[in-house]
Amino acid sequence: MFCSKKKSLEAERIVKANDREYNEKFQYTDNRIHTSKYNILTFLPINLFEQFQRVANAYFLFLLILQLIPEISSLTWFTTIVPLVLVVTMTAVKDATDDYFRHKSDNQVNNRQSEVLIDSKLQNEKWMNVKVGDIIKLENNQFVAADLLLLSSSEPYGLCYIETAELDGETNLKVRHALSVTSELGADINRLAEFDGIVVCEAPNNKLDKFTGVLSWKESKHSLSNEKIILRGCVLRNTSWCFGMVIFAGPDTKLMQNSGKTNFKRTSIDRLMNTLVLWIFGFLICLGIILAIGNTIWENEVGDQFRTFLFGNEGEKNSVFSGFLTFWSYIIILNTVVPISLYVSVEVIRLGHSYFINWDRKMYYFGKATPAEARTTTLNEELGQIEYIFSDKTGTLTQNIMTFKKCSINGKIYGEVHDDQGQEIGMTKKKEAVGFSVDPQADRTFQFLDHHLMESIKLGDPKVHEFLRVLALCHTVMSEENSAVRNPEGQIKLYSKGADTILFERLHPSNEDLLTLTSDHLSEFAGEGLRTLAIACRDLGDTYFREWHKRLEDANAATDEKDELIAGLYEEIERDLMLLGATAIEDKLQEGVTETITSLNLANIKIWVLTGDKQETAINIGYACNMLTDDMNEVFIIAGNTATEVREELRKAKENLFGQNRSFSNGHVVFEKKQPLELDSVVEETVTGDYALIINGHSLAHALESDVKNDLLELACMCKTVICCRVTPLQKAQVVELVKKHRNAVTLAIGDGANDVSMIKSAHIGVGISGQEGLQAVLASDYSFAQFRYLQRLLLVHGRWSYFRMCKFLCYFFYKNFAFTLVHFWFGFFCGFSAQTVYDQWFIALFNIVYTSLPVLAMGIFDQDVSDQNSMDYPQLYKPGQQNLLFNKCKFFICVAHGIYTSLALFFIPYGAFYNAAGEDGQYIADYQSFAVTMATSLVIVVSVQVFGVVTFLPIIELLPLLLLVSAPLWLKLIALDTSYWTVINHVFIWGSIATYFSILFAMHSNGIFGIFPNQFPFVGIAWHSLNQKCIWLVVLLTTVASVMPIVTFRFLRVDLFPTLSDQIRQWQKAQKKARPLYSRKPQTRRSSSRRSGYAFAHQEGYGELITSGKNMRAKNLPPTSGLEKTPSNSTSWIENLCKKATDTVSSFSQDKTVKL
């Protein structure tokens, strides 16, 4: 806001309770929030300022200013101001609507009621009137108004429970507790009103899990930590009431500090468009220079005589200055080669694609009533170009529902079920579960099959009891926690639970034998795909603990190096631990994970798994997901502990890989090259066979160093599968950045937890899964859904369609505008380079925003080459997007050439037909206005026909017998080639646009409007006069056919001679509709595999090997690649062969589809 006061940066905050006058001298912000951008007075100036910061809008404003100069403007100002005002108005309305809802949300929050202690009594106040230092009363299920220091509560010891879902997405309750000195205040209003403590704390920041400060009260100081603070956005739960002192209010609260803008992401098509637009501007300047030079020459050679003939002795005119003015005149006329409507149309199309994702019921998870959500509208087409996927494991590939399966206690495994001979019984065999009916609070759904654990409990095994006591006190079997407690005998115990790599380093030396045995058990558990944690404890003496606790309180009250002091004290107490055992937890795979990964691999998408699990677990994950198979040539494991060891292991792996590929004998060995991190794609493609790379977190830390990451990237990109285990959140982001930067590939990161946020933000596209770990990943993502399997549909259907539609839209848009604009260029050579427009000025103004906007929008939003099911069944269809085949610089030049050809046909066919021509009444019809109407009508019909192919010729075929000269089978074949997908909206838009053109044309050329605005509508009666002539319609028809037929013929021959997979499937779809039903589907037979995965996810092996082998994609009888084969003299004609070809395609694809994903 322009009127907001600039506040000096705080170094620390000082707040005094119940003293508004004292706190006001610091000018702290009040509790009012402003997420809106505008108000009534500032909306217009700020919004216009923002809009004209965009290069395109500023460019068209510059053109408008040029048009206001009479000497150079051959177009009236409204031809530019009408589309510019329309675009600016639409954008302003959208911005105003968005801001209105922000205002509405702000008002709703700001007007919430809260009880505030004012003048020794509780009063209802609006949130926006709450000040720093106020004491607030909260009641159960009430939202917290500001960041509060908890003073007292209804619970013992000043405890309270809060839900932080709005902050971090977690629905599990957190505990906060007040200082003992303030918890005594209770609910006594008088004592609370007399409370005058002073808090000195950190300045406002966005760290949700950290708070440092000191409370000074009654000549004593008390350390404050995050456990004493309740943040705005939390909800009080399971607590009748509590009182708190406002520390941060409004924009200074941690919730608002975290509401900053995320990084702006742009697609590769956006970046390409910016380059192309600059090229077009350069092309426009070249055209202007050519026409300006032509004007200068014409003025020297012809202009003097021409002016003498028209104006008598008016005086000479400087030809060079005339050329200069002409240059600017043609810049104005030819500016429509890049219309402003292009940018608006792109945003509308992207918005439509986003809604399709949100509305897709096949991505709706009924288990949690969670739909898919496109949280951004700017990246949809990038979903069709993904080359690398970086995936978390827990909660992303797995369900993140932990089930206690096994444990190791004092060197003995519990959870394994054996028969009478001592052989382990498989989990598939029925066994009576352990009964926990003795405990009324036991989970009835929990099943544990090993009765020995219950027997050990009943026998009073002290180690088993201690082990289970740790699990009970440390809350769960998975979280890493430490607890210090005093047992009934008065002894102080420290219980610790955490990762074995960390905990084993803190064990007492006397645990060596038990450590070896437990390590073997952990390896066995990890080999079965179970997640593990180690359990340990330590006896603490009373004297030592009291002294240690006193030092901890001093460290908490310290202002300098507080964190280091606390960390050192915890490090001191967490040593000489005695090992108790370890837990083993099962986390099942989500439904459809294996099939999804296999399908994405067929789409040439490489999937890297970045997980914090152990190496053994990571390997088993790979086999369970079919990322690792027994058929792989080799699995490279990098586990070096130093940079030298990692470098050597990478070198040996590459030597092994290249040694098995004899194609490298020509000397092009990548690892000997010292420079590039960018791999040669030819070298990558020559590596045959399937390889996998598995690397540990400590090895990855060395591999990401500048002198080693070259080797890592080269090897990893040669491998089909990459699994990084024991990685940190930062390492996840570093791996993504490595591939993103040096491979120049489009990346996608998917995860479900807070540890995945950095990875999600680093990738081109971030996908969040709304799983069991809250909504942190979802809040940071670009797209979100509930199950990993929906990623297949997001990419192969929505992503591919979005890329296909956007590319088709851009090709068509550039084509039609070059065709529309370059007619002025050709006309310049016949009008003395005078910058005379060839069209009516109103036609120029309305061409892009009325006559041709809706058909192209319908194509960009609704078109599809193949159905969604075929997009899923044939993942290879995804590859063109990865290779940027549908829209690139080459495609752009083809569109330009197409537009140039159409502009030549649009101009010279009517010009030749009108040359010395007469109408049916014998009158001369070759006047400028009739010529302009004929070209405009031809242009509208040509671009309307082009948008959806020659289907638009159907009515003309019915009306004009001339077209019957072309054989019907060939016409139908041509018609079918260029039509991808038809809807009612397409028909309405395409025919409606043509009807709108003629309606506006006749209205603007009527006598009535000419009588009202004679200067603005000079084409009086021309439409009726011209379009009543049959020869005009023949010229329009000839122009349309000449413009469209070469392109349709080229596409027909391309599809017939060199059909892509998309072409074949599209023909099969169309033929299948005509010939349905064709074949009855045979029931599929499933062959069970002799190998069972050791991964304890209760999933059987799927169709991975079949799909990966490509057998389901290999047609048994391939359709002929050409319809123009040579035939014997007595055989059928080639046209009949063309018509018969659809049946062949149906046959081959029907056989091809008998085995599906």
Tab-separated table of C-alpha atoms in Angstrom, residues 783-1089:
chain	number	residue	atom	x	y	z
A	783	TYR	CA	-0.409	-29.774	-8.007
A	784	SER	CA	-1.773	-32.063	-5.333
A	785	PHE	CA	-3.746	-35.285	-5.000
A	786	ALA	CA	-4.141	-38.128	-2.518
A	787	GLN	CA	-2.476	-41.151	-4.180
A	788	PHE	CA	0.743	-41.695	-6.120
A	789	ARG	CA	-1.097	-43.622	-8.848
A	790	TYR	CA	-2.851	-40.424	-9.948
A	791	LEU	CA	0.515	-39.126	-11.180
A	792	GLN	CA	0.146	-41.401	-14.204
A	793	ARG	CA	-3.091	-39.729	-15.262
A	794	LEU	CA	-1.816	-36.249	-14.422
A	795	LEU	CA	1.134	-36.634	-16.796
A	796	LEU	CA	-0.004	-39.034	-19.514
A	797	VAL	CA	-3.487	-37.556	-19.923
A	798	HIS	CA	-3.738	-33.994	-18.610
A	799	GLY	CA	-0.104	-33.127	-19.162
A	800	ARG	CA	0.053	-34.568	-22.668
A	801	TRP	CA	-3.264	-33.027	-23.663
A	802	SER	CA	-2.259	-29.615	-22.287
A	803	TYR	CA	1.022	-29.683	-24.195
A	804	PHE	CA	-0.693	-30.903	-27.377
A	805	ARG	CA	-3.419	-28.255	-27.155
A	806	MET	CA	-1.087	-25.385	-26.340
A	807	CYS	CA	1.294	-26.270	-29.184
A	808	LYS	CA	-1.573	-26.594	-31.653
A	809	PHE	CA	-3.013	-23.295	-30.464
A	810	LEU	CA	0.294	-21.438	-30.845
A	811	CYS	CA	0.949	-22.862	-34.303
A	812	TYR	CA	-2.491	-21.822	-35.459
A	813	PHE	CA	-2.351	-18.400	-33.798
A	814	PHE	CA	0.955	-17.415	-35.359
A	815	TYR	CA	-0.224	-18.763	-38.718
A	816	LYS	CA	-3.485	-16.813	-38.817
A	817	ASN	CA	-1.872	-13.554	-37.761
A	818	PHE	CA	0.893	-13.776	-40.324
A	819	ALA	CA	-1.733	-14.533	-42.959
A	820	PHE	CA	-3.854	-11.623	-41.742
A	821	THR	CA	-1.042	-9.076	-41.448
A	822	LEU	CA	1.228	-9.762	-44.430
A	823	VAL	CA	-1.546	-8.911	-46.885
A	824	HIS	CA	-0.740	-5.283	-46.004
A	825	PHE	CA	2.846	-5.900	-47.060
A	826	TRP	CA	1.880	-7.142	-50.531
A	827	PHE	CA	-0.646	-4.360	-50.889
A	828	GLY	CA	2.102	-1.824	-50.196
A	829	PHE	CA	3.677	-2.561	-53.590
A	830	PHE	CA	0.411	-1.601	-55.325
A	831	CYS	CA	-0.505	1.517	-53.353
A	832	GLY	CA	2.705	3.458	-53.696
A	833	PHE	CA	3.876	2.326	-50.245
A	834	SER	CA	1.466	4.860	-48.832
A	835	ALA	CA	0.615	2.834	-45.673
A	836	GLN	CA	-2.951	2.418	-46.916
A	837	THR	CA	-4.701	-0.465	-45.137
A	838	VAL	CA	-6.182	-3.205	-47.281
A	839	TYR	CA	-9.029	-3.939	-44.816
A	840	ASP	CA	-11.744	-1.879	-43.252
A	841	GLN	CA	-10.343	-0.464	-40.006
A	842	TRP	CA	-13.163	-1.999	-37.956
A	843	PHE	CA	-12.293	-5.396	-39.381
A	844	ILE	CA	-8.690	-4.914	-38.211
A	845	ALA	CA	-9.897	-4.021	-34.719
A	846	LEU	CA	-12.302	-6.971	-34.416
A	847	PHE	CA	-10.443	-9.730	-36.255
A	848	ASN	CA	-8.549	-11.168	-33.279
A	849	ILE	CA	-10.938	-10.351	-30.446
A	850	VAL	CA	-14.277	-11.236	-32.102
A	851	TYR	CA	-14.085	-13.010	-35.445
A	852	THR	CA	-11.389	-15.606	-34.718
A	853	SER	CA	-10.993	-15.708	-30.929
A	854	LEU	CA	-13.591	-18.319	-29.920
A	855	PRO	CA	-12.741	-21.098	-32.442
A	856	VAL	CA	-9.090	-21.040	-31.487
A	857	LEU	CA	-9.971	-20.986	-27.784
A	858	ALA	CA	-12.237	-24.004	-28.274
A	859	MET	CA	-9.403	-25.826	-30.007
A	860	GLY	CA	-6.918	-24.891	-27.301
A	861	ILE	CA	-9.218	-25.969	-24.478
A	862	PHE	CA	-11.087	-29.025	-25.795
A	863	ASP	CA	-9.027	-30.608	-28.567
A	864	GLN	CA	-7.481	-34.054	-28.078
A	865	ASP	CA	-5.732	-36.305	-30.535
A	866	VAL	CA	-6.522	-39.591	-28.760
A	867	SER	CA	-8.805	-40.515	-25.878
A	868	ASP	CA	-7.728	-40.484	-22.246
A	869	GLN	CA	-7.799	-44.271	-22.075
A	870	ASN	CA	-5.522	-44.638	-25.083
A	871	SER	CA	-3.213	-42.020	-23.604
A	872	MET	CA	-2.888	-44.284	-20.562
A	873	ASP	CA	-2.642	-47.524	-22.559
A	874	TYR	CA	0.107	-46.232	-24.882
A	875	PRO	CA	2.641	-44.319	-22.726
A	876	GLN	CA	4.934	-43.869	-25.752
A	877	LEU	CA	2.550	-41.134	-26.886
A	878	TYR	CA	4.160	-38.978	-24.197
A	879	LYS	CA	7.583	-38.833	-25.874
A	880	PRO	CA	6.951	-35.978	-28.374
A	881	GLY	CA	6.530	-33.572	-25.473
A	882	GLN	CA	9.865	-34.577	-23.969
A	883	GLN	CA	11.547	-33.996	-27.313
A	884	ASN	CA	9.732	-30.682	-27.913
A	885	LEU	CA	8.460	-31.918	-31.264
A	886	LEU	CA	5.061	-30.206	-31.427
A	887	PHE	CA	6.193	-26.601	-31.030
A	888	ASN	CA	9.750	-25.428	-31.486
A	889	LYS	CA	11.646	-22.944	-33.600
A	890	CYS	CA	11.383	-25.150	-36.674
A	891	LYS	CA	7.612	-25.497	-36.226
A	892	PHE	CA	7.382	-21.742	-35.801
A	893	PHE	CA	9.127	-21.100	-39.132
A	894	ILE	CA	6.808	-23.623	-40.780
A	895	CYS	CA	3.832	-21.683	-39.394
A	896	VAL	CA	5.347	-18.451	-40.684
A	897	ALA	CA	5.858	-19.992	-44.135
A	898	HIS	CA	2.279	-21.282	-44.049
A	899	GLY	CA	1.028	-17.813	-43.126
A	900	ILE	CA	3.090	-16.186	-45.892
A	901	TYR	CA	1.676	-18.605	-48.454
A	902	THR	CA	-1.896	-17.977	-47.278
A	903	SER	CA	-1.361	-14.199	-47.386
A	904	LEU	CA	-0.136	-14.522	-50.983
A	905	ALA	CA	-3.220	-16.514	-51.945
A	906	LEU	CA	-5.517	-14.108	-50.071
A	907	PHE	CA	-4.110	-11.117	-51.903
A	908	PHE	CA	-3.154	-12.214	-55.395
A	909	ILE	CA	-6.099	-14.503	-56.230
A	910	PRO	CA	-8.692	-11.728	-55.640
A	911	TYR	CA	-6.309	-9.240	-57.269
A	912	GLY	CA	-6.002	-11.372	-60.402
A	913	ALA	CA	-9.731	-12.140	-60.458
A	914	PHE	CA	-10.665	-8.461	-60.113
A	915	TYR	CA	-8.206	-7.259	-62.716
A	916	ASN	CA	-10.285	-5.751	-65.531
A	917	ALA	CA	-13.310	-7.723	-64.252
A	918	ALA	CA	-16.981	-6.742	-64.474
A	919	GLY	CA	-19.939	-7.826	-62.421
A	920	GLU	CA	-23.049	-9.679	-63.561
A	921	ASP	CA	-24.719	-6.352	-64.268
A	922	GLY	CA	-21.835	-5.299	-66.465
A	923	GLN	CA	-20.569	-2.760	-63.984
A	924	TYR	CA	-16.980	-2.470	-62.877
A	925	ILE	CA	-16.422	-4.253	-59.520
A	926	ALA	CA	-12.689	-3.840	-59.052
A	927	ASP	CA	-12.952	-0.993	-56.566
A	928	TYR	CA	-10.900	-0.810	-53.372
A	929	GLN	CA	-13.783	-1.398	-50.965
A	930	SER	CA	-15.134	-4.447	-52.814
A	931	PHE	CA	-11.605	-5.826	-52.941
A	932	ALA	CA	-11.243	-5.302	-49.176
A	933	VAL	CA	-14.547	-7.038	-48.382
A	934	THR	CA	-13.678	-9.989	-50.624
A	935	MET	CA	-10.288	-10.487	-48.961
A	936	ALA	CA	-11.722	-10.077	-45.452
A	937	THR	CA	-14.451	-12.641	-46.155
A	938	SER	CA	-11.919	-15.050	-47.640
A	939	LEU	CA	-9.635	-14.605	-44.640
A	940	VAL	CA	-12.355	-15.333	-42.068
A	941	ILE	CA	-13.449	-18.463	-43.910
A	942	VAL	CA	-9.889	-19.683	-44.497
A	943	VAL	CA	-8.799	-19.374	-40.864
A	944	SER	CA	-12.096	-20.851	-39.655
A	945	VAL	CA	-11.626	-23.815	-41.969
A	946	GLN	CA	-8.011	-24.166	-40.871
A	947	VAL	CA	-8.817	-24.246	-37.156
A	948	PHE	CA	-10.542	-27.616	-37.391
A	949	GLY	CA	-9.484	-28.812	-40.773
A	950	VAL	CA	-11.542	-29.131	-43.913
A	951	VAL	CA	-14.633	-30.254	-42.082
A	952	THR	CA	-15.845	-26.721	-42.648
A	953	PHE	CA	-16.028	-27.564	-46.354
A	954	LEU	CA	-18.974	-29.922	-45.788
A	955	PRO	CA	-21.704	-27.295	-46.277
A	956	ILE	CA	-19.840	-25.948	-49.276
A	957	ILE	CA	-19.702	-29.450	-50.735
A	958	GLU	CA	-23.444	-29.670	-50.399
A	959	LEU	CA	-24.024	-26.226	-51.905
A	960	LEU	CA	-21.494	-26.173	-54.731
A	961	PRO	CA	-21.502	-29.070	-57.215
A	962	LEU	CA	-18.103	-28.007	-58.467
A	963	LEU	CA	-16.483	-29.782	-55.547
A	964	LEU	CA	-18.066	-33.077	-56.563
A	965	LEU	CA	-15.347	-33.304	-59.179
A	966	VAL	CA	-13.166	-34.554	-56.368
A	967	SER	CA	-13.960	-38.135	-55.455
A	968	ALA	CA	-16.002	-38.555	-52.295
A	969	PRO	CA	-13.760	-41.217	-50.699
A	970	LEU	CA	-10.711	-38.978	-51.021
A	971	TRP	CA	-12.559	-35.976	-49.578
A	972	LEU	CA	-13.785	-37.981	-46.628
A	973	LYS	CA	-10.262	-39.235	-46.049
A	974	LEU	CA	-8.919	-35.680	-46.146
A	975	ILE	CA	-11.662	-34.464	-43.825
A	976	ALA	CA	-10.929	-37.172	-41.246
A	977	LEU	CA	-7.223	-36.399	-41.190
A	978	ASP	CA	-7.367	-32.926	-39.647
A	979	THR	CA	-10.222	-33.377	-37.205
A	980	SER	CA	-9.064	-34.379	-33.751
A	981	TYR	CA	-12.021	-33.943	-31.435
A	982	TRP	CA	-15.416	-32.342	-31.896
A	983	THR	CA	-17.791	-31.023	-29.236
A	984	VAL	CA	-20.972	-28.979	-29.374
A	985	ILE	CA	-18.947	-25.973	-28.202
A	986	ASN	CA	-16.582	-26.334	-31.164
A	987	HIS	CA	-19.486	-26.291	-33.603
A	988	VAL	CA	-21.140	-23.325	-31.919
A	989	PHE	CA	-17.928	-21.315	-31.816
A	990	ILE	CA	-16.779	-21.972	-35.371
A	991	TRP	CA	-20.132	-21.457	-37.077
A	992	GLY	CA	-21.070	-18.718	-34.643
A	993	SER	CA	-17.887	-16.792	-35.435
A	994	ILE	CA	-18.611	-16.889	-39.160
A	995	ALA	CA	-22.216	-15.849	-38.536
A	996	THR	CA	-21.018	-13.042	-36.259
A	997	TYR	CA	-18.674	-11.803	-38.962
A	998	PHE	CA	-21.414	-11.525	-41.543
A	999	SER	CA	-23.820	-9.945	-39.051
A	1000	ILE	CA	-21.337	-7.250	-38.059
A	1001	LEU	CA	-20.253	-6.796	-41.679
A	1002	PHE	CA	-23.777	-6.039	-42.920
A	1003	ALA	CA	-24.495	-3.868	-39.879
A	1004	MET	CA	-21.386	-1.728	-40.335
A	1005	HIS	CA	-21.985	-1.338	-44.070
A	1006	SER	CA	-25.602	-0.299	-43.614
A	1007	ASN	CA	-27.023	3.107	-44.479
A	1008	GLY	CA	-28.296	3.628	-40.958
A	1009	ILE	CA	-24.953	3.492	-39.164
A	1010	PHE	CA	-23.326	5.483	-41.963
A	1011	GLY	CA	-25.863	8.226	-41.405
A	1012	ILE	CA	-24.973	8.386	-37.698
A	1013	PHE	CA	-21.166	8.040	-37.995
A	1014	PRO	CA	-20.204	8.893	-41.579
A	1015	ASN	CA	-16.489	9.327	-40.852
A	1016	GLN	CA	-16.098	6.077	-38.944
A	1017	PHE	CA	-18.065	3.784	-41.299
A	1018	PRO	CA	-17.231	4.776	-44.904
A	1019	PHE	CA	-17.943	1.312	-46.423
A	1020	VAL	CA	-21.607	2.091	-46.956
A	1021	GLY	CA	-23.531	-0.565	-48.920
A	1022	ILE	CA	-20.407	-2.422	-50.034
A	1023	ALA	CA	-21.243	-5.715	-48.304
A	1024	TRP	CA	-24.660	-5.993	-49.989
A	1025	HIS	CA	-23.306	-4.953	-53.361
A	1026	SER	CA	-20.283	-7.275	-53.354
A	1027	LEU	CA	-21.740	-10.406	-51.795
A	1028	ASN	CA	-24.710	-10.344	-54.171
A	1029	GLN	CA	-22.281	-11.079	-56.989
A	1030	LYS	CA	-21.784	-14.796	-57.741
A	1031	CYS	CA	-18.309	-14.124	-59.041
A	1032	ILE	CA	-17.326	-12.774	-55.614
A	1033	TRP	CA	-18.350	-16.055	-53.989
A	1034	LEU	CA	-16.398	-17.975	-56.613
A	1035	VAL	CA	-13.329	-15.862	-55.795
A	1036	VAL	CA	-13.845	-16.570	-52.085
A	1037	LEU	CA	-14.186	-20.285	-52.818
A	1038	LEU	CA	-11.116	-20.361	-55.048
A	1039	THR	CA	-9.075	-18.461	-52.460
A	1040	THR	CA	-10.196	-20.802	-49.693
A	1041	VAL	CA	-9.431	-23.954	-51.663
A	1042	ALA	CA	-6.068	-22.621	-52.837
A	1043	SER	CA	-5.150	-21.685	-49.258
A	1044	VAL	CA	-6.212	-24.919	-47.607
A	1045	MET	CA	-5.733	-27.687	-50.166
A	1046	PRO	CA	-1.904	-27.752	-50.275
A	1047	ILE	CA	-1.719	-27.976	-46.492
A	1048	VAL	CA	-4.380	-30.658	-46.271
A	1049	THR	CA	-2.692	-32.617	-49.058
A	1050	PHE	CA	0.657	-32.376	-47.293
A	1051	ARG	CA	-0.848	-33.552	-44.008
A	1052	PHE	CA	-2.699	-36.329	-45.771
A	1053	LEU	CA	0.486	-37.614	-47.380
A	1054	ARG	CA	2.452	-37.262	-44.142
A	1055	VAL	CA	-0.091	-39.231	-42.140
A	1056	ASP	CA	-0.370	-41.837	-44.871
A	1057	LEU	CA	3.326	-42.240	-45.634
A	1058	PHE	CA	4.884	-41.494	-42.227
A	1059	PRO	CA	2.194	-42.023	-39.578
A	1060	THR	CA	3.096	-41.441	-35.971
A	1061	LEU	CA	1.774	-43.611	-33.174
A	1062	SER	CA	-0.776	-40.898	-32.453
A	1063	ASP	CA	-1.948	-40.953	-36.070
A	1064	GLN	CA	-2.373	-44.720	-36.016
A	1065	ILE	CA	-4.298	-44.723	-32.742
A	1066	ARG	CA	-6.513	-41.875	-33.931
A	1067	GLN	CA	-7.376	-43.732	-37.125
A	1068	TRP	CA	-8.032	-46.856	-35.112
A	1069	GLN	CA	-10.361	-44.916	-32.798
A	1070	LYS	CA	-12.376	-43.542	-35.705
A	1071	ALA	CA	-12.556	-46.852	-37.504
A	1072	GLN	CA	-13.506	-48.621	-34.284
A	1073	LYS	CA	-16.498	-46.324	-33.826
A	1074	LYS	CA	-17.721	-47.140	-37.329
A	1075	ALA	CA	-17.134	-50.886	-37.102
A	1076	ARG	CA	-18.144	-51.504	-33.481
A	1077	PRO	CA	-18.428	-54.210	-32.219
A	1078	LEU	CA	-15.417	-55.730	-33.887
A	1079	TYR	CA	-13.934	-58.327	-31.587
A	1080	SER	CA	-14.947	-59.917	-28.354
A	1081	ARG	CA	-12.291	-59.552	-25.738
A	1082	LYS	CA	-10.726	-62.783	-24.590
A	1083	PRO	CA	-10.290	-63.156	-20.854
A	1084	GLN	CA	-6.744	-62.390	-19.797
A	1085	THR	CA	-4.769	-65.165	-18.185
A	1086	ARG	CA	-2.341	-64.313	-15.424
A	1087	ARG	CA	0.780	-66.291	-14.823
A	1088	SER	CA	2.104	-66.275	-11.312
A	1089	SER	CA	5.777	-65.586	-10.884
